[in-house]
């Protein structure tokens, strides 16, 4: 394994290899599976109606106002429809592309600020995540959100470390596009993570504020996203604005919507399930991130990952896709931990991963049993319940 990793990290084409591998996984059969999920149906049909009506401002579903989401994913879907036609492949194509881009930037920034091995392992963690693969198969806004959310935070820490002005400008631009993808959450959570990081690093001072030019940055961010928000408000007599901000943002945070709630443990549970099997090492990875907090990039990933978990732990509405933006940051922490295993002695390595191996064993036994029971409880899945036994390969 160590020889394979060494040969890969020294391959100049590794970024391309990872991008192509990710896009193959994320786009596998995206045109062969019909759009039947409600969220996919609403998003893909909304983009089709906007294209049909040549209305690039007001989103509609069944020709009635849809206030659920901002427009960025609709625009990419419409562009894809023009290229590939109005079909399943067209609706999902750019979701796969943004998934591959998320893997790529996680690798590139981890390689740049930690080392090549950590970057590779971080990419492997993401590519191996079944939930990542599923999420980036879907015609929903989350793939676009995840990319711009993560790129915003990576750009911040890059600018903080390298002091390059162009990265500061790009940081605000990425945030603006993120707001067009999913709304104010792309400002709220990164803002929390950045504030905590600067406080803990004792860098929340005038010199740092001056370098990041918030007065200019806010104007740039607003210049990107505000024109559409104002236009859609005017065109709908502010009905879209009220529905989106009060119902789909404030309402989801302060109350359960559509039955998606639960205790606080659900949110970290989503992370463990979503990053399986590498999540078996997540406790050690998080502990390592805290111990090595003198490494600014690793510590910032630690803060970003936990900020997302904390935010959605407090939120009353809880969904598995809400925590996906945390995956790249946890992947970097996991990548750093996995690399450290190669430098440990055999006894240290066995002590460090013994509990994780037990977790993997127990979980791998329970998965096929749980799947068989779940399939048995659904009449539509009853004929294929024996497929659950294929999970014994775990």
mmCIF file with all atom_site columns, N, CA, C and O in Angstrom, residues 29 45 69 73 91 94 105 145 164 172 175 177 188 204 217 221 250 254 274-275 294 327 341 354 367 377:
data_model
loop_
_atom_site.group_PDB
_atom_site.id
_atom_site.type_symbol
_atom_site.label_atom_id
_atom_site.label_alt_id
_atom_site.label_comp_id
_atom_site.label_asym_id
_atom_site.label_entity_id
_atom_site.label_seq_id
_atom_site.pdbx_PDB_ins_code
_atom_site.Cartn_x
_atom_site.Cartn_y
_atom_site.Cartn_z
_atom_site.occupancy
_atom_site.B_iso_or_equiv
_atom_site.pdbx_formal_charge
_atom_site.auth_seq_id
_atom_site.auth_comp_id
_atom_site.auth_asym_id
_atom_site.auth_atom_id
_atom_site.pdbx_PDB_model_num
ATOM 1   N N  . UNK A 1 29  ? -24.223 6.210  -14.645 1.00 0.00 ? 29  UNK A N  1
ATOM 2   C CA . UNK A 1 29  ? -25.646 5.928  -14.877 1.00 0.00 ? 29  UNK A CA 1
ATOM 3   C C  . UNK A 1 29  ? -26.580 7.082  -14.536 1.00 0.00 ? 29  UNK A C  1
ATOM 4   O O  . UNK A 1 29  ? -27.758 6.872  -14.256 1.00 0.00 ? 29  UNK A O  1
ATOM 5   N N  . UNK A 1 45  ? -37.611 20.106 -12.996 1.00 0.00 ? 45  UNK A N  1
ATOM 6   C CA . UNK A 1 45  ? -38.780 20.655 -13.692 1.00 0.00 ? 45  UNK A CA 1
ATOM 7   C C  . UNK A 1 45  ? -38.794 22.177 -13.615 1.00 0.00 ? 45  UNK A C  1
ATOM 8   O O  . UNK A 1 45  ? -39.167 22.857 -14.576 1.00 0.00 ? 45  UNK A O  1
ATOM 9   N N  . UNK A 1 69  ? -35.458 27.585 -3.318  1.00 0.00 ? 69  UNK A N  1
ATOM 10  C CA . UNK A 1 69  ? -34.022 27.710 -3.570  1.00 0.00 ? 69  UNK A CA 1
ATOM 11  C C  . UNK A 1 69  ? -33.707 28.912 -4.459  1.00 0.00 ? 69  UNK A C  1
ATOM 12  O O  . UNK A 1 69  ? -34.505 29.300 -5.299  1.00 0.00 ? 69  UNK A O  1
ATOM 13  N N  . UNK A 1 73  ? -28.278 26.673 -9.432  1.00 0.00 ? 73  UNK A N  1
ATOM 14  C CA . UNK A 1 73  ? -28.365 25.317 -10.004 1.00 0.00 ? 73  UNK A CA 1
ATOM 15  C C  . UNK A 1 73  ? -29.336 25.270 -11.173 1.00 0.00 ? 73  UNK A C  1
ATOM 16  O O  . UNK A 1 73  ? -29.154 24.485 -12.111 1.00 0.00 ? 73  UNK A O  1
ATOM 17  N N  . UNK A 1 91  ? -30.141 17.025 -16.421 1.00 0.00 ? 91  UNK A N  1
ATOM 18  C CA . UNK A 1 91  ? -30.471 17.565 -15.104 1.00 0.00 ? 91  UNK A CA 1
ATOM 19  C C  . UNK A 1 91  ? -29.361 17.310 -14.087 1.00 0.00 ? 91  UNK A C  1
ATOM 20  O O  . UNK A 1 91  ? -29.134 18.114 -13.186 1.00 0.00 ? 91  UNK A O  1
ATOM 21  N N  . UNK A 1 94  ? -24.123 18.595 -14.255 1.00 0.00 ? 94  UNK A N  1
ATOM 22  C CA . UNK A 1 94  ? -23.262 19.532 -13.535 1.00 0.00 ? 94  UNK A CA 1
ATOM 23  C C  . UNK A 1 94  ? -23.152 19.204 -12.044 1.00 0.00 ? 94  UNK A C  1
ATOM 24  O O  . UNK A 1 94  ? -22.202 19.646 -11.388 1.00 0.00 ? 94  UNK A O  1
ATOM 25  N N  . UNK A 1 105 ? -10.387 20.312 -5.373  1.00 0.00 ? 105 UNK A N  1
ATOM 26  C CA . UNK A 1 105 ? -9.883  21.417 -4.542  1.00 0.00 ? 105 UNK A CA 1
ATOM 27  C C  . UNK A 1 105 ? -9.474  20.924 -3.161  1.00 0.00 ? 105 UNK A C  1
ATOM 28  O O  . UNK A 1 105 ? -8.524  21.454 -2.566  1.00 0.00 ? 105 UNK A O  1
ATOM 29  N N  . UNK A 1 145 ? -23.750 24.081 -3.779  1.00 0.00 ? 145 UNK A N  1
ATOM 30  C CA . UNK A 1 145 ? -23.500 24.647 -2.450  1.00 0.00 ? 145 UNK A CA 1
ATOM 31  C C  . UNK A 1 145 ? -22.206 24.109 -1.866  1.00 0.00 ? 145 UNK A C  1
ATOM 32  O O  . UNK A 1 145 ? -21.367 24.876 -1.379  1.00 0.00 ? 145 UNK A O  1
ATOM 33  N N  . UNK A 1 164 ? -2.046  36.799 -0.304  1.00 0.00 ? 164 UNK A N  1
ATOM 34  C CA . UNK A 1 164 ? -2.203  37.175 -1.710  1.00 0.00 ? 164 UNK A CA 1
ATOM 35  C C  . UNK A 1 164 ? -3.549  37.864 -1.899  1.00 0.00 ? 164 UNK A C  1
ATOM 36  O O  . UNK A 1 164 ? -4.598  37.282 -1.597  1.00 0.00 ? 164 UNK A O  1
ATOM 37  N N  . UNK A 1 172 ? -14.335 36.373 -1.655  1.00 0.00 ? 172 UNK A N  1
ATOM 38  C CA . UNK A 1 172 ? -15.645 37.039 -1.622  1.00 0.00 ? 172 UNK A CA 1
ATOM 39  C C  . UNK A 1 172 ? -16.497 36.653 -2.834  1.00 0.00 ? 172 UNK A C  1
ATOM 40  O O  . UNK A 1 172 ? -17.720 36.513 -2.720  1.00 0.00 ? 172 UNK A O  1
ATOM 41  N N  . UNK A 1 175 ? -17.992 33.255 -2.212  1.00 0.00 ? 175 UNK A N  1
ATOM 42  C CA . UNK A 1 175 ? -19.088 33.380 -1.244  1.00 0.00 ? 175 UNK A CA 1
ATOM 43  C C  . UNK A 1 175 ? -20.341 33.925 -1.912  1.00 0.00 ? 175 UNK A C  1
ATOM 44  O O  . UNK A 1 175 ? -21.462 33.464 -1.643  1.00 0.00 ? 175 UNK A O  1
ATOM 45  N N  . UNK A 1 177 ? -21.235 33.597 -5.073  1.00 0.00 ? 177 UNK A N  1
ATOM 46  C CA . UNK A 1 177 ? -21.817 32.528 -5.881  1.00 0.00 ? 177 UNK A CA 1
ATOM 47  C C  . UNK A 1 177 ? -22.482 31.476 -4.982  1.00 0.00 ? 177 UNK A C  1
ATOM 48  O O  . UNK A 1 177 ? -23.503 30.893 -5.351  1.00 0.00 ? 177 UNK A O  1
ATOM 49  N N  . UNK A 1 188 ? -23.171 32.614 6.811   1.00 0.00 ? 188 UNK A N  1
ATOM 50  C CA . UNK A 1 188 ? -23.318 32.420 8.260   1.00 0.00 ? 188 UNK A CA 1
ATOM 51  C C  . UNK A 1 188 ? -22.307 31.426 8.823   1.00 0.00 ? 188 UNK A C  1
ATOM 52  O O  . UNK A 1 188 ? -21.575 31.750 9.771   1.00 0.00 ? 188 UNK A O  1
ATOM 53  N N  . UNK A 1 204 ? -7.556  38.416 15.454  1.00 0.00 ? 204 UNK A N  1
ATOM 54  C CA . UNK A 1 204 ? -8.701  39.278 15.179  1.00 0.00 ? 204 UNK A CA 1
ATOM 55  C C  . UNK A 1 204 ? -8.303  40.707 15.533  1.00 0.00 ? 204 UNK A C  1
ATOM 56  O O  . UNK A 1 204 ? -8.649  41.240 16.590  1.00 0.00 ? 204 UNK A O  1
ATOM 57  N N  . UNK A 1 217 ? -14.993 43.714 0.072   1.00 0.00 ? 217 UNK A N  1
ATOM 58  C CA . UNK A 1 217 ? -15.445 42.338 -0.116  1.00 0.00 ? 217 UNK A CA 1
ATOM 59  C C  . UNK A 1 217 ? -16.952 42.191 -0.051  1.00 0.00 ? 217 UNK A C  1
ATOM 60  O O  . UNK A 1 217 ? -17.557 41.468 -0.848  1.00 0.00 ? 217 UNK A O  1
ATOM 61  N N  . UNK A 1 221 ? -19.342 40.778 -2.961  1.00 0.00 ? 221 UNK A N  1
ATOM 62  C CA . UNK A 1 221 ? -20.284 39.689 -2.704  1.00 0.00 ? 221 UNK A CA 1
ATOM 63  C C  . UNK A 1 221 ? -21.707 40.097 -3.095  1.00 0.00 ? 221 UNK A C  1
ATOM 64  O O  . UNK A 1 221 ? -22.416 39.353 -3.790  1.00 0.00 ? 221 UNK A O  1
ATOM 65  N N  . UNK A 1 250 ? -35.118 30.657 8.085   1.00 0.00 ? 250 UNK A N  1
ATOM 66  C CA . UNK A 1 250 ? -35.415 30.835 9.512   1.00 0.00 ? 250 UNK A CA 1
ATOM 67  C C  . UNK A 1 250 ? -36.322 29.728 10.024  1.00 0.00 ? 250 UNK A C  1
ATOM 68  O O  . UNK A 1 250 ? -36.116 29.184 11.117  1.00 0.00 ? 250 UNK A O  1
ATOM 69  N N  . UNK A 1 254 ? -35.357 27.143 13.125  1.00 0.00 ? 254 UNK A N  1
ATOM 70  C CA . UNK A 1 254 ? -36.041 27.277 14.414  1.00 0.00 ? 254 UNK A CA 1
ATOM 71  C C  . UNK A 1 254 ? -37.130 26.227 14.638  1.00 0.00 ? 254 UNK A C  1
ATOM 72  O O  . UNK A 1 254 ? -37.632 26.096 15.757  1.00 0.00 ? 254 UNK A O  1
ATOM 73  N N  . UNK A 1 274 ? -22.082 9.020  6.696   1.00 0.00 ? 274 UNK A N  1
ATOM 74  C CA . UNK A 1 274 ? -21.762 9.610  5.401   1.00 0.00 ? 274 UNK A CA 1
ATOM 75  C C  . UNK A 1 274 ? -20.336 9.378  4.960   1.00 0.00 ? 274 UNK A C  1
ATOM 76  O O  . UNK A 1 274 ? -20.061 9.254  3.764   1.00 0.00 ? 274 UNK A O  1
ATOM 77  N N  . UNK A 1 275 ? -19.400 9.331  5.909   1.00 0.00 ? 275 UNK A N  1
ATOM 78  C CA . UNK A 1 275 ? -17.990 9.145  5.570   1.00 0.00 ? 275 UNK A CA 1
ATOM 79  C C  . UNK A 1 275 ? -17.506 7.721  5.817   1.00 0.00 ? 275 UNK A C  1
ATOM 80  O O  . UNK A 1 275 ? -16.307 7.457  5.822   1.00 0.00 ? 275 UNK A O  1
ATOM 81  N N  . UNK A 1 294 ? -1.125  24.112 15.831  1.00 0.00 ? 294 UNK A N  1
ATOM 82  C CA . UNK A 1 294 ? -0.144  25.086 15.348  1.00 0.00 ? 294 UNK A CA 1
ATOM 83  C C  . UNK A 1 294 ? -0.079  25.077 13.814  1.00 0.00 ? 294 UNK A C  1
ATOM 84  O O  . UNK A 1 294 ? 0.397   26.032 13.198  1.00 0.00 ? 294 UNK A O  1
ATOM 85  N N  . UNK A 1 327 ? -17.816 17.348 4.851   1.00 0.00 ? 327 UNK A N  1
ATOM 86  C CA . UNK A 1 327 ? -17.035 16.185 4.432   1.00 0.00 ? 327 UNK A CA 1
ATOM 87  C C  . UNK A 1 327 ? -15.612 16.524 3.978   1.00 0.00 ? 327 UNK A C  1
ATOM 88  O O  . UNK A 1 327 ? -14.661 15.852 4.385   1.00 0.00 ? 327 UNK A O  1
ATOM 89  N N  . UNK A 1 341 ? -0.205  7.303  10.363  1.00 0.00 ? 341 UNK A N  1
ATOM 90  C CA . UNK A 1 341 ? -0.122  5.882  10.714  1.00 0.00 ? 341 UNK A CA 1
ATOM 91  C C  . UNK A 1 341 ? 1.115   5.232  10.108  1.00 0.00 ? 341 UNK A C  1
ATOM 92  O O  . UNK A 1 341 ? 1.686   4.297  10.680  1.00 0.00 ? 341 UNK A O  1
ATOM 93  N N  . UNK A 1 354 ? -7.222  -0.159 16.909  1.00 0.00 ? 354 UNK A N  1
ATOM 94  C CA . UNK A 1 354 ? -7.920  -1.349 17.394  1.00 0.00 ? 354 UNK A CA 1
ATOM 95  C C  . UNK A 1 354 ? -9.417  -1.089 17.570  1.00 0.00 ? 354 UNK A C  1
ATOM 96  O O  . UNK A 1 354 ? -10.261 -1.868 17.111  1.00 0.00 ? 354 UNK A O  1
ATOM 97  N N  . UNK A 1 367 ? -24.998 -3.911 8.965   1.00 0.00 ? 367 UNK A N  1
ATOM 98  C CA . UNK A 1 367 ? -25.523 -3.292 7.741   1.00 0.00 ? 367 UNK A CA 1
ATOM 99  C C  . UNK A 1 367 ? -26.393 -4.246 6.914   1.00 0.00 ? 367 UNK A C  1
ATOM 100 O O  . UNK A 1 367 ? -27.530 -3.904 6.575   1.00 0.00 ? 367 UNK A O  1
ATOM 101 N N  . UNK A 1 377 ? -39.782 -4.447 5.208   1.00 0.00 ? 377 UNK A N  1
ATOM 102 C CA . UNK A 1 377 ? -40.877 -3.608 5.701   1.00 0.00 ? 377 UNK A CA 1
ATOM 103 C C  . UNK A 1 377 ? -41.527 -2.776 4.602   1.00 0.00 ? 377 UNK A C  1
ATOM 104 O O  . UNK A 1 377 ? -42.568 -2.166 4.821   1.00 0.00 ? 377 UNK A O  1
#
